[in-house]
Amino acid sequence: MRRVRVIGGGSWGSALAAALHDAGNDVAVLVRDEATVRLLAEGRCRQLADIPPVGPIAASTDPLCAKGMAMPADGARLMPELAHAMAPGRPSVLLSGPSFADEVMRGLPAAVVAAGTDSAAVEMVQQSFRASQLRVYASDDPLGVAIGGTMKNVIAIAAGCAIGLGLGDNARAAIITRGLAEMARFAAAEGADAETIYGLSGAGDLALSCAGPHSRNMAYGLALGRGETPDARLAEGRNTVAALAARGHETGVELPITNGVDRVVNGGAPLGDVVASLLARPAGSE
């Protein structure tokens, strides 16, 4: 039995805690408020209200961390960069991949990747989930995994916009494929391994996030495409696209889909104009 602490009692934190509990670990969750503590003690999660209660999960209030990109005053950082700044010299492992929290909470199978430069720490995370339905693969490229898990949200918004506009499944497939290439270019420019993007945290998570409105980012894009006002709480990609676009500009890498989403979400550009500009781009080679 391992003593495991999960930071954050939202949908994903609760789902991870349930999986770790099922695997026989001593689990507690650090959460924002006492109401969440009481819910988890009943085996319930506020964000997953339609999921039947699981076993009681211990929780307490404590300062929290974030997924995707953190936005401190001194600039946006990917999770491995933030972990290094907060705890220099200590091992950290990033967990990412195609995994809707409600399905993990129900105990349905999923595959994710644990990424870190300390192989012992990565193996410890793998072992912690070994008896659960969460299958954890190993990677030594935390930066690439972080980029895949962050950028896929932005590409999913673009795919949702295409479907919302009525552009069809062909357009969605084109966005997914070219978005994957965009993610790989950005990963290489940031010093990560571009091949990581073709694994669970990139291609796998992108396929899931673009599958339909079960994905918050896809649902956000669908609303934009239909001319509706989307729920701003839906999409992580909405909160990170400006930082990703800025980093792409700094490194000189082409991110046409990311830049297009940024123009719509943060620049107020008409969606039809952005789509037209993307379609007018010269088609290069794969």
XYZ file of N, CA and C in Angstrom, residues 47-266:
660
model
N -18.681 17.795 -9.819
C -18.656 17.911 -11.274
C -19.144 16.657 -11.981
N -19.281 15.559 -11.265
C -19.726 14.288 -11.842
C -20.956 13.793 -11.075
N -21.949 14.666 -10.995
C -23.107 14.394 -10.140
C -23.922 13.188 -10.597
N -23.820 12.821 -11.887
C -24.621 11.698 -12.390
C -23.931 10.352 -12.216
N -22.725 10.341 -11.646
C -22.006 9.089 -11.405
C -22.439 8.509 -10.060
N -22.808 7.225 -9.996
C -23.169 6.622 -8.710
C -22.023 6.763 -7.707
N -22.328 6.924 -6.420
C -21.270 7.078 -5.410
C -20.302 5.898 -5.413
N -19.024 6.222 -5.237
C -17.996 5.195 -5.093
C -17.674 5.092 -3.611
N -16.617 4.364 -3.262
C -16.239 4.264 -1.861
C -15.822 5.608 -1.293
N -15.925 5.813 0.022
C -15.538 7.080 0.645
C -14.083 7.429 0.342
N -13.838 8.702 0.060
C -12.492 9.191 -0.242
C -12.152 10.282 0.761
N -11.048 10.115 1.469
C -10.611 11.116 2.446
C -10.128 12.364 1.725
N -10.437 13.538 2.288
C -10.031 14.797 1.665
C -9.834 15.857 2.736
N -9.042 16.876 2.394
C -8.853 18.025 3.278
C -8.556 19.244 2.423
N -8.678 20.435 3.004
C -8.405 21.670 2.262
C -6.918 21.994 2.351
N -6.362 22.502 1.251
C -4.941 22.834 1.173
C -4.723 23.602 -0.122
N -3.605 24.379 -0.262
C -3.335 25.060 -1.540
C -3.282 24.048 -2.697
N -3.682 24.517 -3.915
C -3.827 23.637 -5.079
C -2.822 23.928 -6.169
N -2.697 22.976 -7.144
C -1.911 23.198 -8.357
C -2.846 23.163 -9.553
N -2.316 23.085 -10.782
C -3.149 23.161 -11.979
C -2.660 22.188 -13.022
N -3.503 21.949 -14.041
C -3.079 21.161 -15.197
C -3.008 22.091 -16.401
N -2.492 21.571 -17.513
C -2.400 22.403 -18.720
C -1.246 23.369 -18.633
N -1.560 24.651 -18.494
C -0.543 25.679 -18.297
C -0.935 26.508 -17.086
N 0.063 26.819 -16.253
C -0.168 27.724 -15.126
C 0.113 29.143 -15.592
N -0.578 30.096 -15.000
C -0.466 31.486 -15.424
C 0.005 32.382 -14.277
N 1.214 32.150 -13.733
C 1.701 33.042 -12.684
C 2.049 34.411 -13.249
N 2.302 35.361 -12.344
C 2.542 36.741 -12.777
C 3.775 36.875 -13.658
N 4.747 35.965 -13.507
C 5.980 36.084 -14.279
C 5.933 35.315 -15.597
N 4.735 34.894 -16.031
C 4.609 34.274 -17.345
C 4.051 32.868 -17.301
N 3.405 32.454 -18.411
C 2.781 31.134 -18.488
C 3.849 30.040 -18.502
N 3.560 28.940 -17.823
C 4.488 27.815 -17.766
C 3.737 26.516 -17.950
N 4.365 25.584 -18.683
C 3.862 24.220 -18.738
C 4.171 23.539 -17.402
N 3.433 22.463 -17.101
C 3.549 21.847 -15.786
C 4.967 21.397 -15.410
N 5.761 20.789 -16.313
C 7.126 20.415 -15.905
C 7.971 21.638 -15.550
N 7.756 22.742 -16.254
C 8.489 23.980 -15.951
C 8.085 24.519 -14.588
N 6.791 24.466 -14.279
C 6.310 24.938 -12.986
C 6.824 24.047 -11.856
N 6.795 22.727 -12.063
C 7.272 21.800 -11.031
C 8.748 22.035 -10.728
N 9.536 22.267 -11.781
C 10.969 22.520 -11.590
C 11.191 23.818 -10.822
N 10.385 24.856 -11.118
C 10.538 26.137 -10.435
C 10.127 26.050 -8.968
N 9.084 25.262 -8.683
C 8.575 25.176 -7.318
C 9.375 24.216 -6.447
N 9.917 23.165 -7.050
C 10.652 22.160 -6.272
C 11.903 21.743 -7.026
N 12.870 22.636 -7.190
C 14.074 22.305 -7.951
C 14.829 21.134 -7.338
N 15.254 20.225 -8.212
C 16.029 19.082 -7.754
C 15.193 17.907 -7.288
N 13.862 18.086 -7.185
C 13.009 16.974 -6.746
C 12.316 16.373 -7.954
N 12.159 15.045 -7.983
C 11.536 14.413 -9.158
C 10.058 14.750 -9.257
N 9.576 14.901 -10.480
C 8.150 15.111 -10.721
C 7.738 14.229 -11.893
N 6.489 13.815 -11.893
C 5.956 12.957 -12.951
C 4.650 13.568 -13.437
N 4.501 13.668 -14.745
C 3.310 14.231 -15.366
C 2.434 13.098 -15.880
N 1.146 13.128 -15.529
C 0.198 12.113 -15.972
C -0.762 12.749 -16.981
N -0.863 12.146 -18.168
C -1.697 12.726 -19.215
C -2.149 11.628 -20.169
N -3.181 11.924 -20.950
C -3.642 10.951 -21.936
C -5.145 10.985 -22.108
N -5.675 10.191 -23.044
C -7.104 10.219 -23.369
C -7.946 9.563 -22.277
N -8.557 10.366 -21.443
C -9.243 9.803 -20.268
C -10.300 10.773 -19.758
N -11.554 10.593 -20.183
C -12.642 11.377 -19.620
C -12.808 10.995 -18.152
N -12.884 12.007 -17.303
C -12.905 11.760 -15.863
C -14.106 10.924 -15.434
N -15.285 11.151 -16.051
C -16.462 10.399 -15.618
C -16.310 8.908 -15.893
N -15.651 8.546 -16.996
C -15.445 7.129 -17.298
C -14.433 6.499 -16.350
N -13.379 7.253 -16.005
C -12.404 6.747 -15.035
C -13.070 6.570 -13.675
N -13.932 7.525 -13.306
C -14.633 7.448 -12.029
C -15.532 6.209 -11.965
N -16.100 5.828 -13.124
C -16.953 4.640 -13.179
C -16.148 3.338 -13.154
N -14.820 3.456 -13.284
C -13.988 2.256 -13.307
C -13.819 1.664 -14.676
N -14.133 2.438 -15.725
C -13.947 1.941 -17.083
C -12.468 2.018 -17.465
N -11.993 1.139 -18.354
C -10.560 1.114 -18.678
C -10.124 2.325 -19.495
N -8.885 2.734 -19.283
C -8.272 3.837 -20.040
C -6.763 3.647 -20.010
N -6.089 4.275 -20.966
C -4.622 4.237 -21.021
C -4.093 5.660 -21.006
N -3.129 5.911 -20.130
C -2.507 7.224 -20.017
C -0.989 7.038 -19.990
N -0.275 8.145 -19.921
C 1.180 8.075 -19.891
C 1.693 8.862 -18.692
N 2.671 8.288 -17.988
C 3.374 8.951 -16.894
C 4.750 9.348 -17.415
N 5.045 10.642 -17.354
C 6.283 11.138 -17.962
C 7.148 11.840 -16.931
N 8.428 11.500 -16.929
C 9.376 12.143 -16.036
C 10.789 11.734 -16.387
N 11.746 12.505 -15.912
C 13.150 12.203 -16.190
C 13.757 11.289 -15.129
N 13.040 11.076 -14.027
C 13.484 10.156 -12.980
C 12.730 8.847 -13.175
N 13.408 7.820 -13.684
C 12.734 6.570 -14.032
C 12.124 5.885 -12.811
N 12.737 6.025 -11.646
C 12.188 5.410 -10.439
C 10.867 6.059 -10.046
N 10.790 7.366 -10.178
C 9.550 8.073 -9.857
C 8.445 7.695 -10.835
N 8.791 7.570 -12.114
C 7.805 7.160 -13.117
C 7.294 5.755 -12.808
N 8.221 4.856 -12.464
C 7.812 3.478 -12.162
C 6.924 3.431 -10.922
N 7.195 4.298 -9.933
C 6.371 4.337 -8.736
C 4.931 4.730 -9.080
N 4.781 5.708 -9.998
C 3.439 6.106 -10.433
C 2.765 4.953 -11.166
N 3.495 4.292 -12.044
C 2.928 3.131 -12.731
C 2.447 2.074 -11.746
N 3.278 1.762 -10.772
C 2.934 0.728 -9.796
C 1.713 1.114 -8.969
N 1.559 2.417 -8.713
C 0.439 2.876 -7.890
C -0.906 2.594 -8.547
N -0.937 2.527 -9.878
C -2.187 2.297 -10.591
C -2.314 0.856 -11.103
N -1.359 -0.015 -10.769
C -1.279 -1.313 -11.439
C -2.529 -2.170 -11.240
N -3.170 -2.086 -10.102
C -4.346 -2.918 -9.848
C -5.654 -2.223 -10.220
N -5.574 -1.077 -10.873
C -6.773 -0.344 -11.280
C -7.051 -0.594 -12.755
N -8.126 0.016 -13.261
C -8.467 -0.068 -14.680
C -7.724 0.970 -15.513
N -6.870 1.766 -14.868
C -6.083 2.778 -15.567
C -4.723 2.176 -15.922
N -4.493 2.004 -17.223
C -3.241 1.411 -17.703
C -2.250 2.548 -17.953
N -1.116 2.544 -17.255
C -0.175 3.664 -17.281
C 1.111 3.259 -17.991
N 1.396 3.935 -19.097
C 2.640 3.726 -19.842
C 3.679 4.755 -19.392
N 4.945 4.491 -19.693
C 6.037 5.357 -19.236
C 6.601 6.178 -20.383
N 7.054 7.383 -20.052
C 7.740 8.254 -21.010
C 8.811 9.035 -20.266
N 9.914 9.315 -20.957
C 10.966 10.149 -20.362
C 10.957 11.554 -20.939
N 9.818 11.961 -21.540
C 9.718 13.273 -22.182
C 8.542 14.067 -21.581
N 8.689 14.568 -20.343
C 7.578 15.280 -19.724
C 7.181 16.542 -20.478
N 8.142 17.220 -21.096
C 7.795 18.442 -21.833
C 6.908 18.118 -23.033
N 7.264 17.057 -23.775
C 6.443 16.669 -24.916
C 5.055 16.234 -24.503
N 4.967 15.497 -23.395
C 3.665 15.057 -22.889
C 2.834 16.263 -22.453
N 3.469 17.237 -21.806
C 2.756 18.441 -21.380
C 2.238 19.232 -22.578
N 3.049 19.339 -23.619
C 2.632 20.063 -24.816
C 1.457 19.365 -25.480
N 1.530 18.040 -25.588
C 0.418 17.299 -26.175
C -0.867 17.487 -25.395
N -0.780 17.389 -24.065
C -1.959 17.515 -23.227
C -2.536 18.908 -23.170
N -1.732 19.905 -23.518
C -2.200 21.291 -23.514
C -2.719 21.716 -24.888
N -1.945 21.441 -25.925
C -2.323 21.906 -27.264
C -3.537 21.186 -27.825
N -3.768 19.949 -27.418
C -4.923 19.213 -27.956
C -6.222 19.919 -27.620
N -6.244 20.665 -26.505
C -7.447 21.407 -26.144
C -7.769 22.484 -27.175
N -6.731 23.150 -27.664
C -6.917 24.215 -28.647
C -7.379 23.637 -29.979
N -6.765 22.539 -30.397
C -7.158 21.905 -31.661
C -8.604 21.399 -31.562
N -9.004 20.913 -30.392
C -10.380 20.455 -30.211
C -11.379 21.596 -30.336
N -11.006 22.784 -29.867
C -11.878 23.950 -30.063
C -12.062 24.211 -31.554
N -10.959 24.136 -32.311
C -11.037 24.361 -33.759
C -11.914 23.311 -34.426
N -11.771 22.049 -34.023
C -12.607 20.984 -34.593
C -14.074 21.217 -34.269
N -14.356 21.649 -33.054
C -15.729 21.956 -32.675
C -16.303 23.095 -33.493
N -15.486 24.108 -33.741
C -15.930 25.233 -34.578
C -16.316 24.742 -35.970
N -15.509 23.854 -36.537
C -15.792 23.347 -37.886
C -17.118 22.607 -37.928
N -17.376 21.761 -36.932
C -18.640 21.020 -36.894
C -19.802 21.981 -36.642
N -19.598 22.936 -35.733
C -20.643 23.909 -35.450
C -21.020 24.752 -36.650
N -20.042 25.030 -37.507
C -20.284 25.792 -38.731
C -20.929 24.952 -39.826
N -21.002 23.630 -39.616
C -21.562 22.751 -40.625
C -20.591 22.399 -41.732
N -19.282 22.447 -41.440
C -18.270 22.174 -42.463
C -18.045 20.688 -42.691
N -18.565 19.832 -41.802
C -18.535 18.398 -42.041
C -17.389 17.660 -41.391
N -17.476 16.328 -41.463
C -16.472 15.462 -40.844
C -15.137 15.498 -41.575
N -15.162 15.765 -42.882
C -13.900 15.881 -43.619
C -13.057 17.016 -43.047
N -13.717 18.139 -42.756
C -12.998 19.291 -42.194
C -12.449 18.956 -40.811
N -13.251 18.250 -40.004
C -12.769 17.861 -38.676
C -11.537 16.957 -38.802
N -11.565 15.994 -39.718
C -10.410 15.112 -39.904
C -9.181 15.894 -40.333
N -9.378 16.885 -41.202
C -8.247 17.710 -41.645
C -7.668 18.494 -40.476
N -8.534 19.048 -39.621
C -8.057 19.814 -38.469
C -7.299 18.916 -37.497
N -7.818 17.716 -37.243
C -7.133 16.790 -36.340
C -5.742 16.442 -36.872
N -5.671 16.130 -38.174
C -4.395 15.703 -38.757
C -3.385 16.842 -38.809
N -3.819 17.996 -39.297
C -2.905 19.134 -39.369
C -2.622 19.698 -37.979
N -3.587 19.558 -37.075
C -3.325 19.964 -35.700
C -2.256 19.117 -35.051
N -2.262 17.828 -35.351
C -1.234 16.936 -34.836
C 0.144 17.357 -35.354
N 0.218 17.699 -36.636
C 1.485 18.174 -37.197
C 1.927 19.473 -36.524
N 0.977 20.341 -36.233
C 1.275 21.603 -35.549
C 1.822 21.347 -34.145
N 1.217 20.410 -33.443
C 1.688 20.052 -32.110
C 3.104 19.496 -32.150
N 3.392 18.656 -33.143
C 4.736 18.074 -33.269
C 5.776 19.147 -33.587
N 5.428 20.107 -34.450
C 6.351 21.213 -34.766
C 6.671 22.019 -33.510
N 5.629 22.313 -32.752
C 5.825 23.113 -31.542
C 6.671 22.359 -30.528
N 6.412 21.054 -30.363
C 7.189 20.252 -29.427
C 8.670 20.265 -29.802
N 8.961 20.075 -31.085
C 10.356 20.082 -31.536
C 11.004 21.447 -31.288
N 10.262 22.523 -31.548
C 10.797 23.866 -31.355
C 11.072 24.162 -29.881
N 10.305 23.522 -28.989
C 10.486 23.738 -27.552
C 11.544 22.814 -26.954
N 12.125 21.936 -27.776
C 13.164 21.041 -27.282
C 12.669 19.699 -26.817
N 11.388 19.399 -27.074
C 10.840 18.079 -26.737
C 11.022 17.139 -27.919
N 10.673 15.878 -27.725
C 10.742 14.880 -28.788
C 9.429 14.904 -29.562
N 9.484 15.268 -30.839
C 8.265 15.347 -31.639
C 7.526 14.017 -31.690
N 8.246 12.906 -31.568
C 7.601 11.590 -31.616
C 6.637 11.381 -30.448
N 6.874 12.063 -29.349
C 5.974 11.942 -28.197
C 4.551 12.339 -28.569
N 4.407 13.286 -29.487
C 3.093 13.798 -29.878
C 2.257 12.718 -30.564
N 2.886 11.684 -31.088
C 2.139 10.620 -31.759
C 1.750 9.496 -30.796
N 1.909 9.749 -29.508
C 1.525 8.771 -28.500
C 0.227 9.154 -27.811
N 0.037 8.624 -26.602
C -1.224 8.793 -25.879
C -1.536 10.247 -25.564
N -0.536 11.012 -25.138
C -0.796 12.388 -24.729
C -1.041 13.317 -25.901
N -0.630 12.929 -27.094
C -0.857 13.757 -28.268
C -1.976 13.219 -29.116
N -1.652 12.237 -29.970
C -2.644 11.677 -30.895
C -3.824 11.067 -30.145
N -3.552 10.338 -29.068
C -4.628 9.691 -28.330
C -5.579 10.691 -27.700
N -5.020 11.666 -26.985
C -5.848 12.670 -26.320
C -6.557 13.565 -27.335
N -5.896 13.851 -28.451
C -6.516 14.680 -29.490
C -7.715 13.977 -30.106
N -7.573 12.676 -30.387
C -8.694 11.924 -30.958
C -9.892 11.933 -30.022
N -9.647 11.759 -28.720
C -10.750 11.759 -27.756
C -11.384 13.145 -27.643
N -10.543 14.178 -27.580
C -11.056 15.533 -27.378
C -11.834 16.054 -28.580
N -11.585 15.486 -29.749
C -12.278 15.927 -30.961
C -13.431 15.004 -31.347
N -13.762 14.048 -30.484
C -14.766 13.052 -30.846
C -16.191 13.575 -30.761
N -16.444 14.532 -29.873
C -17.809 15.024 -29.725
C -17.951 15.906 -28.508
N -19.182 16.331 -28.188
C -19.408 17.299 -27.115
C -19.157 16.767 -25.719
N -18.872 15.464 -25.562
C -18.414 14.948 -24.273
C -17.150 15.676 -23.831
N -16.363 16.134 -24.815
C -15.168 16.936 -24.566
C -15.567 18.395 -24.342
N -15.097 18.981 -23.242
C -15.445 20.375 -22.948
C -14.935 21.326 -24.027
N -13.738 21.071 -24.522
C -13.179 21.959 -25.549
C -13.936 21.832 -26.857
N -14.296 20.619 -27.229
C -15.106 20.407 -28.427
C -16.460 21.105 -28.273
N -17.073 20.980 -27.092
C -18.365 21.616 -26.852
C -18.260 23.137 -26.945
N -17.151 23.675 -26.455
C -16.918 25.123 -26.541
C -16.842 25.560 -28.005
N -16.068 24.818 -28.814
C -15.962 25.136 -30.234
C -17.279 24.986 -30.975
N -18.040 23.944 -30.635
C -19.359 23.755 -31.252
C -20.241 24.972 -31.023
N -20.249 25.480 -29.793
C -21.063 26.654 -29.482
C -20.603 27.866 -30.288
N -19.296 28.058 -30.385
C -18.782 29.173 -31.192
C -19.219 29.046 -32.645
N -19.085 27.841 -33.193
C -19.445 27.614 -34.588
C -20.917 27.838 -34.861
N -21.754 27.574 -33.876
C -23.200 27.752 -34.039
C -23.657 29.177 -33.758
N -22.709 30.043 -33.395
C -23.062 31.416 -33.086
C -23.654 31.600 -31.709
N -23.448 30.611 -30.828
C -23.954 30.679 -29.466
C -22.885 31.234 -28.535
N -23.297 31.638 -27.353
C -22.345 32.089 -26.334
C -21.935 30.882 -25.503
N -20.701 30.418 -25.643
C -20.305 29.199 -24.915
C -20.081 29.470 -23.441
N -20.221 28.435 -22.661
C -19.925 28.505 -21.236
C -18.414 28.641 -21.076
N -17.972 29.772 -20.535
C -16.531 30.031 -20.427
C -15.835 29.024 -19.528
N -16.600 28.318 -18.672
C -15.984 27.332 -17.779
C -15.687 26.022 -18.485
N -16.165 25.876 -19.714
C -16.063 24.588 -20.382
C -14.643 24.205 -20.755
N -13.856 25.141 -21.267
C -12.681 24.750 -22.048
C -11.366 25.229 -21.468
N -10.466 24.272 -21.202
C -9.111 24.650 -20.799
C -8.384 25.379 -21.918
N -8.654 24.961 -23.182
C -7.963 25.560 -24.314
C -8.207 27.047 -24.438
N -9.393 27.498 -24.043
C -9.707 28.925 -24.091
C -8.743 29.731 -23.225
N -8.332 29.136 -22.094
C -7.481 29.850 -21.147
C -5.994 29.778 -21.483
N -5.601 28.895 -22.374
C -4.171 28.711 -22.658
C -3.772 29.098 -24.076
N -4.754 29.345 -24.959
C -4.413 29.539 -26.364
C -3.560 30.783 -26.581
N -3.813 31.856 -25.839
C -3.019 33.074 -26.021
C -1.554 32.828 -25.655
N -1.332 32.094 -24.547
C 0.043 31.802 -24.129
C 0.742 30.903 -25.137
N 0.037 29.923 -25.675
C 0.625 29.036 -26.685
C 0.960 29.805 -27.956
N 0.052 30.679 -28.383
C 0.309 31.485 -29.582
C 1.521 32.385 -29.373
N 1.637 32.965 -28.194
C 2.772 33.844 -27.903
C 4.081 33.077 -27.906
N 4.084 31.862 -27.324
C 5.305 31.067 -27.319
C 5.677 30.617 -28.716
N 4.681 30.306 -29.533
C 4.961 29.960 -30.917
C 5.601 31.109 -31.663
N 5.114 32.311 -31.412
C 5.696 33.503 -32.055
C 7.140 33.710 -31.594
N 7.389 33.508 -30.301
C 8.743 33.697 -29.760
C 9.732 32.709 -30.366
N 9.287 31.466 -30.567
C 10.187 30.446 -31.097
C 10.218 30.420 -32.626
N 9.336 31.188 -33.258
C 9.319 31.272 -34.714
C 8.717 30.062 -35.402
N 7.838 29.313 -34.701
C 7.229 28.130 -35.296
C 5.819 28.469 -35.768
N 5.436 27.931 -36.923
C 4.112 28.187 -37.479
C 3.042 27.411 -36.726
N 2.053 28.123 -36.202
C 0.930 27.506 -35.499
C -0.376 28.099 -36.045
N -0.716 27.816 -37.298
C -1.872 28.485 -37.909
C -3.191 28.191 -37.214
N -3.413 26.952 -36.768
C -4.683 26.631 -36.106
C -4.734 27.296 -34.735
N -3.651 27.193 -33.982
C -3.592 27.843 -32.668
C -3.790 29.342 -32.799
N -3.108 29.958 -33.746
C -3.247 31.402 -33.946
C -4.662 31.769 -34.362
N -5.280 30.922 -35.174
C -6.645 31.182 -35.602
C -7.620 31.141 -34.439
N -7.482 30.131 -33.579
C -8.346 30.036 -32.400
C -8.124 31.231 -31.479
N -6.869 31.648 -31.329
C -6.560 32.812 -30.496
C -7.219 34.070 -31.052
N -7.206 34.237 -32.361
C -7.839 35.412 -32.971
C -9.335 35.448 -32.707
N -9.966 34.273 -32.724
C -11.411 34.206 -32.477
C -11.722 34.411 -31.003
N -11.026 33.666 -30.139
C -11.361 33.651 -28.711
C -10.933 34.931 -28.006
N -9.736 35.407 -28.318
C -9.190 36.561 -27.602
C -9.155 37.843 -28.421
